[in-house]
Amino acid sequence: MTSYDLDVAILGAGTAGMAAYRAAAEHTDKVALIDGGPLGTTCARVGCMPSKLLIAAANRAEAVRDADKFGVHTDTPRIDGAAVMQRVREERDRFVGFVIDAIDGFPERHIIRENARFVDDHTLELESGRRLTARAIVIATGSRPNIAGPLEGLGDRLHTNQDLFDWPDLPASAAVFGAGIIGLELGQALHRLGVRTRLFGRDHAVGPLTDDEVRRYAARTFEREFPAHWHADSELSRTDTGVRVKWSDASDEDAPWHEEEFDCVVAATGRVPNVDGLNLGATSLPCDDMGVPVFDPLSMRIGRSHVFMAGDAGNDAPLLHEASDEGRIAGENAALLPEAYRKSRRTPLSIVFSDPQIAMIGATHAELTEAGTNFAVGSVDFEDQGRARVMALAPGLLRIYAERDSGRVLGAEMAGPEAEHIGHLLAWSMAEGATVDQLLSRPFYHPTVEEGLRTALRKTSEALGMAPAPPLRSIDCGPGC
Ligand SMILES: Cc1cc2nc3c(=O)[nH]c(=O)nc-3n(C[C@H](O)[C@H](O)[C@H](O)COP(=O)(O)OP(=O)(O)OC[C@H]3O[C@@H](n4cnc5c(N)ncnc54)[C@H](O)[C@@H]3O)c2cc1C
Ligand SMILES: NC(=O)c1ccc[n+]([C@@H]2O[C@H](COP(=O)([O-])OP(=O)(O)OC[C@H]3O[C@@H](n4cnc5c(N)ncnc54)[C@H](O)[C@@H]3O)[C@@H](O)[C@H]2O)c1
């Protein structure tokens, strides 16, 4: 029998890698967590947490501006960019500190502070040239910003999430490229913090939305707040003081070109899995067109091999809770080889912390349509929803998809108030296999935003042919619901 230096080698000490390490270490002491980069995880250092800190400051400024609507008059908020960024950094550093503390708690003999690459299927080479063999390997090397085309060559005027949260102060202006999740969150936050911001997207994408009705609704709502171009052709050039952006509407070849200069460009144009530096060509692992190993998302195993994927490196569901689940499955299976158990995964849920928030729950509209699923749609427009109006929340649209005949909820897309909470309610219900009727039998307190969810469920029930149309202005829960 071949003898290896390690039972399990884990490449990457991010969220996925740490979860893999914890799971593997339950079964073996011959385990190593290998990472030569800055520790602290993408989430805490340059992702989820600092972005939410920036958004929190931005939304506070917006709430002050909004106070007028309630007859509460304040001066225009004065944004102290240096103080905003200082809080972002200080709180970010606390979160990073918690992660470093966790890694410091792992036995020192298990931690290797160097990056690794494959020499062959079972052999890894560290940056120092040292080689290690491992019976099983977990690839949890994360992802990095994708910078391509016109964004290249902007030098120090180009920023990404990798450096933005270390800004000592806010810039006066920024062109944000990419209207995906990061672009929407950061673009709106910078605008609300007084930065002259313009958002440039592609292919009419608005975050992760695939339902055209919700997407168009969201686009209109964002456009009312800040300049956004959802399908733009652009040319960028550096100037002495910043970046000149020329753009036109890519849907219309006769559209005029516009020009504006910005202090900097923020690129939020997708992410690339960190697998290109792993020398996977030296292995027998099967890879897709992007060079990412092909794996089973239930066992995280690459083919019938002894190598597992976890987290953003696998480019499957690049979200924090998924990275953590994937790490746990991969780490346990790596330690238990030749067994590799397939674990069921959670109901898909993703949330964009823009305002209005966006939530994607279960199967997307595009997935259901592509699969030819027979489903009915019910929706609610939050423009006139009681609690949303009381609180003067951003308007929104929720569309629920339910399977015909069974009435089971299959998915939903939403851009609207409290989407992070409505999204959880729907995801948790879907995990229980709930039908529309079952959800309608749950309590709905008055006056809450959840009453809007009830309206959408009633409309879905009607669309399924399971109940009559709900009354135009339902009075069974008081006025305005
Ligand atoms: C701006 C932003 C905001 C986000 N906001 C949210 C959010 O609100 N909610 C949410 O759910 N998700 C969010 N995400 C996504 C979430 O942060 C990621 O899905 C998650 O952090 C991925 O974890 P990971 O372990 O796969 O990767 P990482 O945490 O990036 O860990 C990968 C590790 O691998 C190491 N590594 C790389 N190459 C090698 C090598 N050759 N050898 C050894 N080690 C290597 C790196 O140094 C790194 O430490 C956000 C992401 C970004 C960028
Ligand atoms: N709240 C959250 O959960 C959260 C927040 C941020 C990031 N994330 C994770 O990080 C991942 C990456 O986020 P992202 O926003 O970078 O990627 P994304 O894939 O969501 O969006 C990238 C967008 O950039 C566009 N694009 C590409 N090149 C462009 C160009 N040259 N000009 C204009 N637009 C261009 C693409 O068409 C796409 O719409 C997300 O998929 C998500 O999983 C999650």
Coordinates of C-alpha atoms and ligand atoms in Angstrom, one line a residue:
M1 CA 0.0 0.0 0.0
T2 CA 1.3 3.5 -0.9
S3 CA 2.3 5.6 2.1
Y4 CA 1.6 9.3 1.9
D5 CA 2.9 12.2 4.0
L6 CA -0.7 13.3 4.6
D7 CA -4.2 11.7 4.6
V8 CA -5.8 15.0 3.6
A9 CA -4.2 18.2 2.2
I10 CA -6.4 21.2 1.9
L11 CA -5.4 24.0 -0.4
G12 CA -6.8 27.3 0.8
A13 CA -7.7 28.5 4.3
G14 CA -10.8 30.5 3.4
T15 CA -14.3 29.7 4.6
A16 CA -14.4 26.5 2.6
G17 CA -10.9 25.4 3.5
M18 CA -11.4 26.0 7.2
A19 CA -14.7 24.0 7.1
A20 CA -12.9 21.2 5.2
Y21 CA -10.1 21.2 7.8
R22 CA -12.4 21.0 10.8
A23 CA -14.3 18.1 9.2
A24 CA -11.2 16.2 8.1
A25 CA -9.4 16.7 11.5
E26 CA -12.3 14.9 13.2
H27 CA -11.0 11.7 11.4
T28 CA -7.2 12.1 11.1
D29 CA -4.2 13.9 12.5
K30 CA -2.4 13.6 9.2
V31 CA -4.1 16.7 7.8
A32 CA -2.7 20.1 6.6
L33 CA -4.3 23.4 5.8
I34 CA -2.1 25.0 3.2
D35 CA -2.3 28.8 2.4
G36 CA 0.4 31.3 1.5
G37 CA -1.9 34.3 1.1
P38 CA -3.2 36.7 3.6
L39 CA -5.4 34.8 6.1
G40 CA -8.8 36.0 7.3
T41 CA -11.1 34.8 4.4
T42 CA -12.4 36.7 1.4
C43 CA -15.7 37.1 3.3
A44 CA -14.3 38.9 6.3
R45 CA -11.3 40.7 4.6
V46 CA -12.6 41.9 1.2
G47 CA -16.1 40.5 0.7
C48 CA -19.4 40.1 2.6
M49 CA -18.5 42.0 5.8
P50 CA -16.7 45.2 4.6
S51 CA -19.2 45.5 1.8
K52 CA -22.1 45.4 4.3
L53 CA -20.3 47.9 6.5
L54 CA -20.0 50.3 3.6
I55 CA -23.7 49.7 2.7
A56 CA -24.7 50.3 6.3
A57 CA -23.1 53.8 6.3
A58 CA -24.7 54.6 2.9
N59 CA -28.1 53.5 4.1
R60 CA -27.8 55.6 7.2
A61 CA -27.0 58.7 5.0
E62 CA -30.0 57.9 2.8
A63 CA -32.3 57.5 5.9
V64 CA -31.3 61.1 6.9
R65 CA -32.1 62.4 3.4
D66 CA -35.4 60.4 3.5
A67 CA -36.5 61.9 6.9
D68 CA -38.1 64.8 5.0
K69 CA -40.8 62.4 3.7
F70 CA -42.0 62.0 7.3
G71 CA -42.0 65.8 8.0
V72 CA -38.8 65.4 10.0
H73 CA -36.5 68.0 8.5
T74 CA -32.7 67.7 8.8
D75 CA -29.8 69.3 7.0
T76 CA -28.4 67.5 4.1
P77 CA -26.1 64.9 5.6
R78 CA -22.4 65.8 5.6
I79 CA -20.5 62.7 4.7
D80 CA -17.0 62.4 6.2
G81 CA -15.5 59.9 3.8
A82 CA -12.4 59.3 5.9
A83 CA -14.6 58.5 9.0
V84 CA -16.8 56.2 6.9
M85 CA -13.8 54.3 5.7
Q86 CA -12.2 54.2 9.1
R87 CA -15.3 52.5 10.6
V88 CA -15.4 50.1 7.6
R89 CA -11.7 49.1 8.3
E90 CA -12.0 49.0 12.0
E91 CA -15.0 46.7 12.0
R92 CA -13.6 44.7 9.2
D93 CA -10.4 44.2 11.1
R94 CA -12.4 42.8 14.1
F95 CA -14.1 40.3 11.9
V96 CA -10.7 39.3 10.3
G97 CA -9.3 39.0 13.9
F98 CA -12.0 36.4 14.8
V99 CA -10.9 34.3 11.8
I100 CA -7.2 34.6 12.6
D101 CA -8.0 33.6 16.2
A102 CA -9.8 30.5 14.9
I103 CA -6.8 29.5 12.8
D104 CA -4.4 30.2 15.7
G105 CA -6.5 27.7 17.6
F106 CA -5.6 24.9 15.1
P107 CA -2.5 22.8 16.0
E108 CA 0.6 24.5 14.5
R109 CA 1.7 21.2 12.9
H110 CA -1.4 21.3 10.7
I111 CA -0.8 24.8 9.2
I112 CA 1.5 25.4 6.2
R113 CA 1.9 29.1 5.3
E114 CA 2.8 28.6 1.6
N115 CA 0.8 28.2 -1.6
A116 CA 0.8 24.9 -3.3
R117 CA 0.5 23.4 -6.8
F118 CA 0.2 20.0 -8.2
V119 CA 3.1 18.0 -9.4
D120 CA 1.0 14.9 -10.1
D121 CA -2.2 13.4 -8.9
H122 CA -1.0 12.9 -5.3
T123 CA 2.0 15.2 -5.1
L124 CA 2.0 18.9 -4.2
E125 CA 4.8 21.4 -4.4
L126 CA 5.0 24.3 -2.0
E127 CA 6.5 27.7 -3.0
S128 CA 9.7 26.8 -1.1
G129 CA 10.1 23.8 -3.4
R130 CA 9.2 21.3 -0.6
R131 CA 7.0 18.4 -1.8
L132 CA 4.2 16.7 0.0
T133 CA 2.2 13.7 -0.9
A134 CA -1.4 13.3 0.1
R135 CA -3.9 10.4 -0.1
A136 CA -6.8 13.0 -0.7
I137 CA -6.8 16.6 -1.6
V138 CA -9.4 19.4 -1.2
I139 CA -9.1 22.4 -3.6
A140 CA -10.6 25.4 -1.8
T141 CA -8.5 28.2 -3.3
G142 CA -11.4 30.7 -3.8
S143 CA -11.7 33.2 -6.6
R144 CA -10.5 36.7 -7.7
P145 CA -11.9 39.6 -9.6
N146 CA -12.2 39.2 -13.3
I147 CA -10.5 42.1 -15.1
A148 CA -10.6 42.0 -18.9
G149 CA -11.0 44.1 -22.0
P150 CA -11.4 47.8 -21.7
L151 CA -10.7 47.7 -17.9
E152 CA -7.1 46.6 -18.4
G153 CA -4.5 49.2 -18.5
L154 CA -6.1 51.7 -16.0
G155 CA -3.3 51.2 -13.5
D156 CA -3.8 52.7 -10.1
R157 CA -7.2 54.2 -11.2
L158 CA -8.7 50.8 -11.3
H159 CA -10.1 49.4 -8.1
T160 CA -11.9 46.2 -7.1
N161 CA -13.2 44.7 -3.8
Q162 CA -9.6 43.6 -3.2
D163 CA -8.4 47.2 -2.3
L164 CA -11.6 49.4 -2.1
F165 CA -12.2 48.8 1.6
D166 CA -8.7 50.1 2.4
W167 CA -9.4 53.5 0.8
P168 CA -8.3 56.2 3.3
D169 CA -11.2 58.4 2.0
L170 CA -14.0 58.3 -0.5
P171 CA -13.3 59.5 -4.1
A172 CA -15.3 62.4 -5.6
S173 CA -16.4 60.2 -8.4
A174 CA -16.4 56.6 -9.6
A175 CA -17.5 54.7 -12.7
V176 CA -18.7 51.2 -11.6
F177 CA -18.4 48.5 -14.2
G178 CA -20.6 45.4 -13.9
A179 CA -24.3 45.5 -12.8
G180 CA -24.1 42.1 -11.0
I181 CA -24.3 41.6 -7.3
I182 CA -21.1 43.4 -6.3
G183 CA -21.7 46.3 -8.8
L184 CA -25.2 47.0 -7.5
E185 CA -24.2 46.8 -3.9
L186 CA -21.1 48.9 -4.2
G187 CA -22.4 51.3 -6.9
Q188 CA -25.5 52.2 -4.9
A189 CA -23.5 52.5 -1.6
L190 CA -20.9 54.9 -3.2
H191 CA -23.8 57.0 -4.7
R192 CA -25.5 57.3 -1.3
L193 CA -22.2 58.3 0.2
G194 CA -22.0 61.3 -2.1
V195 CA -19.6 59.9 -4.7
R196 CA -20.7 60.9 -8.2
T197 CA -21.3 57.4 -9.5
R198 CA -22.4 55.9 -12.8
L199 CA -23.1 52.2 -13.3
F200 CA -22.3 50.4 -16.5
G201 CA -23.7 46.9 -17.1
R202 CA -23.9 44.4 -19.8
D203 CA -26.7 42.3 -21.4
H204 CA -29.3 44.1 -19.3
A205 CA -28.3 42.1 -16.2
V206 CA -29.6 43.5 -12.9
G207 CA -27.8 41.5 -10.2
P208 CA -28.8 37.8 -10.4
L209 CA -32.4 38.3 -11.6
T210 CA -33.6 36.1 -14.4
D211 CA -37.3 37.0 -14.3
D212 CA -37.8 39.8 -16.9
E213 CA -40.6 41.4 -15.0
V214 CA -38.7 41.7 -11.7
R215 CA -35.5 42.6 -13.6
R216 CA -37.2 45.5 -15.4
Y217 CA -39.0 46.7 -12.2
A218 CA -35.6 46.7 -10.4
A219 CA -33.8 48.5 -13.2
R220 CA -36.5 51.2 -13.2
T221 CA -36.2 51.6 -9.4
F222 CA -32.4 51.9 -9.4
E223 CA -32.4 54.3 -12.4
R224 CA -34.6 56.6 -10.5
E225 CA -31.9 56.9 -7.8
F226 CA -28.6 56.9 -9.8
P227 CA -27.4 56.9 -13.4
A228 CA -27.3 53.3 -14.6
H229 CA -26.8 51.8 -18.1
W230 CA -27.7 48.2 -18.2
H231 CA -26.3 47.4 -21.6
A232 CA -23.5 49.8 -22.5
D233 CA -20.7 49.9 -25.0
S234 CA -17.8 51.7 -23.5
E235 CA -14.3 53.0 -24.1
L236 CA -12.0 53.9 -21.3
S237 CA -8.8 56.0 -21.3
R238 CA -6.6 57.3 -18.6
T239 CA -6.2 61.0 -18.1
D240 CA -3.8 63.0 -15.9
T241 CA -6.5 63.2 -13.2
G242 CA -8.6 60.1 -13.6
V243 CA -10.4 58.0 -16.3
R244 CA -12.4 59.2 -19.2
V245 CA -15.4 56.9 -20.0
K246 CA -17.1 57.1 -23.4
W247 CA -20.3 55.1 -23.6
S248 CA -23.4 54.5 -25.7
D249 CA -26.4 52.2 -25.5
A250 CA -25.3 48.9 -26.9
S251 CA -28.8 47.9 -28.0
D252 CA -29.0 50.8 -30.5
E253 CA -26.1 51.2 -33.0
D254 CA -27.3 54.8 -33.8
A255 CA -27.3 55.7 -30.1
P256 CA -25.2 58.8 -29.4
W257 CA -21.9 58.5 -27.4
H258 CA -21.5 60.3 -24.1
E259 CA -18.4 61.2 -22.2
E260 CA -17.6 61.8 -18.6
E261 CA -14.5 61.8 -16.5
F262 CA -14.2 60.0 -13.1
D263 CA -11.6 59.8 -10.4
C264 CA -11.5 56.1 -10.7
V265 CA -13.1 52.9 -12.0
V266 CA -14.5 50.2 -9.8
A267 CA -14.6 46.8 -11.5
A268 CA -17.3 44.4 -10.5
T269 CA -17.2 42.3 -13.6
G270 CA -17.4 38.8 -12.2
R271 CA -14.9 36.5 -10.6
V272 CA -12.4 33.9 -11.8
P273 CA -11.8 30.7 -9.8
N274 CA -8.2 30.4 -8.5
V275 CA -7.4 27.1 -10.2
D276 CA -5.2 28.4 -13.1
G277 CA -2.1 28.5 -10.9
L278 CA -2.6 24.9 -9.6
N279 CA -0.9 23.2 -12.5
L280 CA -3.9 20.9 -13.0
G281 CA -2.5 19.9 -16.3
A282 CA -0.1 17.7 -14.4
T283 CA -3.0 15.7 -13.0
S284 CA -5.6 13.4 -14.6
L285 CA -8.5 15.5 -13.3
P286 CA -11.2 16.3 -15.8
C287 CA -11.8 20.0 -16.3
D288 CA -14.4 22.1 -18.1
D289 CA -13.8 24.8 -20.7
M290 CA -12.8 27.3 -18.0
G291 CA -10.2 24.9 -16.6
V292 CA -12.3 24.2 -13.5
P293 CA -12.4 20.5 -12.4
V294 CA -15.7 18.9 -13.0
F295 CA -17.2 17.6 -9.7
D296 CA -20.4 16.2 -8.2
P297 CA -22.0 19.0 -6.1
L298 CA -23.4 16.5 -3.7
S299 CA -20.1 14.8 -2.8
M300 CA -17.8 17.5 -4.0
R301 CA -15.7 14.8 -5.6
I302 CA -14.0 15.2 -8.9
G303 CA -15.0 12.2 -11.0
R304 CA -13.9 9.0 -9.2
S305 CA -10.7 10.7 -8.0
H306 CA -9.3 11.4 -4.6
V307 CA -9.6 15.2 -5.1
F308 CA -12.5 17.4 -4.0
M309 CA -13.6 20.9 -4.7
A310 CA -15.1 23.4 -2.2
G311 CA -16.2 27.0 -2.3
D312 CA -15.6 29.7 -4.9
A313 CA -12.9 27.6 -6.6
G314 CA -15.6 25.3 -7.9
N315 CA -17.6 28.3 -9.4
D316 CA -20.9 26.6 -8.6
A317 CA -22.7 28.7 -5.9
P318 CA -20.1 31.4 -4.8
L319 CA -21.8 32.3 -1.6
L320 CA -20.6 32.2 2.0
H321 CA -23.0 29.5 3.4
E322 CA -22.5 27.3 0.3
A323 CA -18.7 27.6 0.7
S324 CA -19.0 26.5 4.3
D325 CA -21.3 23.5 3.4
E326 CA -19.1 22.5 0.5
G327 CA -16.0 22.6 2.7
R328 CA -17.6 20.4 5.3
I329 CA -18.7 17.8 2.8
A330 CA -15.4 17.8 0.9
G331 CA -13.3 17.6 4.1
E332 CA -15.3 14.7 5.5
N333 CA -15.3 12.8 2.3
A334 CA -11.6 13.4 1.7
A335 CA -10.9 11.9 5.2
L336 CA -13.3 8.9 4.6
L337 CA -12.1 7.9 1.2
P338 CA -12.7 5.4 -0.5
E339 CA -16.2 6.3 0.8
A340 CA -17.5 9.6 -0.6
Y341 CA -21.0 10.3 0.7
R342 CA -23.5 12.4 -1.3
K343 CA -25.2 14.9 0.9
S344 CA -28.4 16.8 0.0
R345 CA -27.9 20.5 -0.4
R346 CA -29.9 23.4 1.0
T347 CA -32.6 25.2 -0.9
P348 CA -30.8 27.8 -3.0
L349 CA -31.0 31.3 -1.5
S350 CA -29.1 34.4 -2.5
I351 CA -29.6 37.9 -1.3
V352 CA -28.3 41.2 -2.7
F353 CA -28.0 43.9 -0.1
S354 CA -29.0 46.8 -2.4
D355 CA -32.1 48.9 -1.7
P356 CA -34.5 47.5 -2.7
Q357 CA -32.9 44.2 -1.8
I358 CA -33.0 41.4 -4.2
A359 CA -33.6 37.8 -3.2
M360 CA -33.4 34.6 -5.4
I361 CA -35.1 31.6 -3.8
G362 CA -35.2 28.0 -5.0
A363 CA -35.3 27.5 -8.8
T364 CA -34.9 30.6 -10.8
H365 CA -37.5 31.7 -13.5
A366 CA -34.9 30.9 -16.2
E367 CA -34.2 27.4 -14.8
L368 CA -37.9 26.5 -14.6
T369 CA -38.5 27.8 -18.1
E370 CA -35.4 26.1 -19.6
A371 CA -36.5 22.8 -17.9
G372 CA -40.0 23.1 -19.4
T373 CA -41.6 22.9 -15.9
N374 CA -45.3 23.4 -15.8
F375 CA -45.6 26.2 -13.2
A376 CA -47.9 29.1 -12.3
V377 CA -46.9 32.6 -11.2
G378 CA -48.4 34.8 -8.6
S379 CA -47.0 38.3 -7.7
V380 CA -47.3 41.3 -5.5
D381 CA -46.3 44.8 -6.2
F382 CA -45.2 46.5 -2.9
E383 CA -45.9 50.0 -4.2
D384 CA -49.2 50.0 -2.3
Q385 CA -48.4 47.5 0.4
G386 CA -49.5 48.7 3.8
R387 CA -46.4 48.4 5.9
A388 CA -44.0 49.2 3.1
R389 CA -45.9 52.5 2.6
V390 CA -46.0 53.2 6.4
M391 CA -42.2 52.9 6.5
A392 CA -41.7 54.6 3.1
L393 CA -39.7 51.6 2.0
A394 CA -38.4 51.2 -1.5
P395 CA -41.1 49.7 -3.7
G396 CA -40.7 46.2 -5.1
L397 CA -42.1 43.2 -6.9
L398 CA -42.2 39.6 -5.7
R399 CA -43.0 36.7 -8.1
I400 CA -43.6 33.2 -6.8
Y401 CA -43.4 30.1 -9.0
A402 CA -45.5 27.1 -8.0
E403 CA -45.9 23.7 -9.6
R404 CA -49.2 23.1 -11.3
D405 CA -51.3 20.2 -9.9
S406 CA -49.3 19.9 -6.7
G407 CA -49.2 23.6 -5.7
R408 CA -45.7 23.1 -4.4
V409 CA -43.6 26.3 -4.2
L410 CA -40.6 25.9 -6.6
G411 CA -39.0 29.3 -6.5
A412 CA -39.3 33.0 -6.3
E413 CA -37.5 36.2 -7.4
M414 CA -37.9 39.5 -5.6
A415 CA -36.6 43.0 -5.7
G416 CA -38.3 44.8 -2.8
P417 CA -38.6 45.6 0.8
E418 CA -37.2 43.2 3.4
A419 CA -36.3 40.7 0.7
E420 CA -33.7 39.2 3.0
H421 CA -36.5 38.1 5.4
I422 CA -39.1 37.2 2.8
G423 CA -36.4 35.2 1.1
H424 CA -35.6 33.2 4.2
L425 CA -39.3 32.5 4.9
L426 CA -39.8 31.2 1.4
A427 CA -36.5 29.2 1.4
W428 CA -37.3 27.6 4.7
S429 CA -40.9 26.7 3.6
M430 CA -39.6 25.3 0.3
A431 CA -37.1 23.1 2.3
E432 CA -40.1 21.6 4.0
G433 CA -41.8 21.0 0.6
A434 CA -44.6 23.4 1.4
T435 CA -47.5 24.1 -1.0
V436 CA -49.0 27.5 -1.6
D437 CA -52.1 26.5 0.4
Q438 CA -50.0 25.3 3.4
L439 CA -48.2 28.7 3.4
L440 CA -51.5 30.5 3.3
S441 CA -52.6 28.7 6.5
R442 CA -49.7 30.2 8.4
P443 CA -50.3 33.3 10.6
F444 CA -49.6 36.7 9.0
Y445 CA -49.4 39.6 11.5
H446 CA -50.8 43.0 10.7
P447 CA -49.4 45.3 9.6
T448 CA -46.2 43.6 8.2
V449 CA -44.4 43.4 4.9
E450 CA -45.1 39.6 5.1
E451 CA -48.8 40.5 4.3
G452 CA -47.4 41.3 0.9
L453 CA -46.1 37.8 0.7
R454 CA -49.6 36.6 1.5
T455 CA -51.0 38.6 -1.4
A456 CA -48.5 37.0 -3.8
L457 CA -49.4 33.5 -2.4
R458 CA -53.1 34.2 -2.9
K459 CA -52.4 35.3 -6.5
T460 CA -50.4 32.1 -7.0
S461 CA -53.2 30.1 -5.7
E462 CA -55.6 31.8 -8.2
A463 CA -53.1 31.2 -11.0
L464 CA -53.0 27.5 -10.1
G465 CA -56.8 27.4 -10.4
M466 CA -56.9 26.4 -6.7
A467 CA -58.8 29.5 -5.3
P468 CA -60.7 32.4 -6.6
A469 CA -59.1 35.8 -7.3
P470 CA -58.3 37.6 -4.0
P471 CA -60.3 40.8 -3.5
L472 CA -58.7 43.9 -5.0
R473 CA -58.3 45.5 -1.7
S474 CA -58.4 42.8 0.9
I475 CA -60.1 43.9 4.1
D476 CA -59.5 40.8 6.2
C477 CA -56.4 42.2 7.7
G478 CA -57.3 45.9 8.0
P479 CA -56.7 48.8 5.7
G480 CA -53.8 49.0 3.2
C481 CA -52.7 45.4 3.0
Ligands
LIG1 C1 -17.3 42.0 -2.4 C2 -17.9 40.7 -2.1 C3 -19.1 40.6 -1.3 C4 -19.6 39.4 -0.9 N1 -20.7 39.4 -0.2 C5 -21.3 38.2 0.1 C6 -22.5 38.2 1.0 O1 -23.0 39.2 1.4 N2 -23.0 37.0 1.3 C7 -22.5 35.8 0.8 O2 -23.1 34.8 1.1 N3 -21.4 35.8 0.0 C8 -20.8 37.0 -0.3 N4 -19.7 37.0 -1.1 C9 -19.1 35.7 -1.5 C10 -18.3 35.0 -0.4 O3 -17.4 36.0 0.1 C11 -17.5 33.9 -1.0 O4 -18.4 33.0 -1.6 C12 -16.7 33.1 0.0 O5 -15.9 34.0 0.8 C13 -15.8 32.1 -0.7 O6 -15.0 31.4 0.3 P1 -13.8 30.4 -0.2 O7 -13.3 29.7 1.0 O8 -14.2 29.7 -1.4 O9 -12.7 31.4 -0.7 P2 -11.6 32.4 0.1 O10 -12.2 32.9 1.4 O11 -11.2 33.4 -0.9 O12 -10.4 31.4 0.4 C14 -9.5 31.0 -0.6 C15 -8.1 30.8 0.1 O13 -7.3 30.1 -0.8 C16 -6.0 30.7 -0.8 N5 -5.3 30.2 -2.0 C17 -5.4 30.6 -3.2 N6 -4.5 29.9 -4.0 C18 -3.9 29.0 -3.3 C19 -2.9 28.0 -3.5 N7 -2.4 27.8 -4.7 N8 -2.5 27.3 -2.5 C20 -3.0 27.5 -1.2 N9 -3.9 28.4 -0.9 C21 -4.4 29.2 -1.9 C22 -6.2 32.1 -0.7 O14 -5.1 32.8 -0.1 C23 -7.5 32.2 0.3 O15 -7.1 32.3 1.6 C24 -19.0 38.2 -1.4 C25 -17.9 38.2 -2.2 C26 -17.3 39.5 -2.5 C27 -16.1 39.5 -3.4
LIG2 N1 -24.9 39.7 -1.3 C1 -24.2 38.6 -1.7 O1 -24.5 37.5 -1.4 C2 -23.0 38.8 -2.6 C3 -22.4 40.1 -2.7 C4 -21.3 40.2 -3.5 C5 -20.8 39.1 -4.2 N2 -21.3 37.9 -4.0 C6 -20.8 36.8 -4.8 O2 -19.7 37.2 -5.6 C7 -20.0 36.8 -7.0 C8 -19.3 37.7 -7.9 O3 -20.0 39.0 -8.0 P1 -19.9 39.9 -9.2 O4 -20.9 41.0 -9.1 O5 -18.5 40.3 -9.5 O6 -20.3 39.0 -10.4 P2 -21.7 38.8 -11.2 O7 -21.4 37.6 -12.1 O8 -22.8 38.8 -10.3 O9 -21.8 40.1 -12.1 C9 -20.8 40.5 -13.0 C10 -21.5 41.3 -14.0 O10 -20.5 42.1 -14.7 C11 -20.9 42.1 -16.1 N3 -19.8 42.5 -16.9 C12 -18.7 41.7 -17.2 N4 -17.8 42.4 -17.9 C13 -18.3 43.6 -18.0 C14 -17.8 44.8 -18.6 N5 -16.7 44.9 -19.3 N6 -18.6 46.0 -18.6 C15 -19.8 45.9 -17.9 N7 -20.3 44.8 -17.3 C16 -19.5 43.7 -17.4 C17 -21.6 40.8 -16.3 O11 -22.4 40.8 -17.5 C18 -22.3 40.5 -15.0 O12 -23.6 41.0 -15.1 C19 -21.5 36.7 -7.1 O13 -21.9 35.8 -8.1 C20 -21.9 36.3 -5.7 O14 -22.0 34.9 -5.7 C21 -22.4 37.7 -3.2

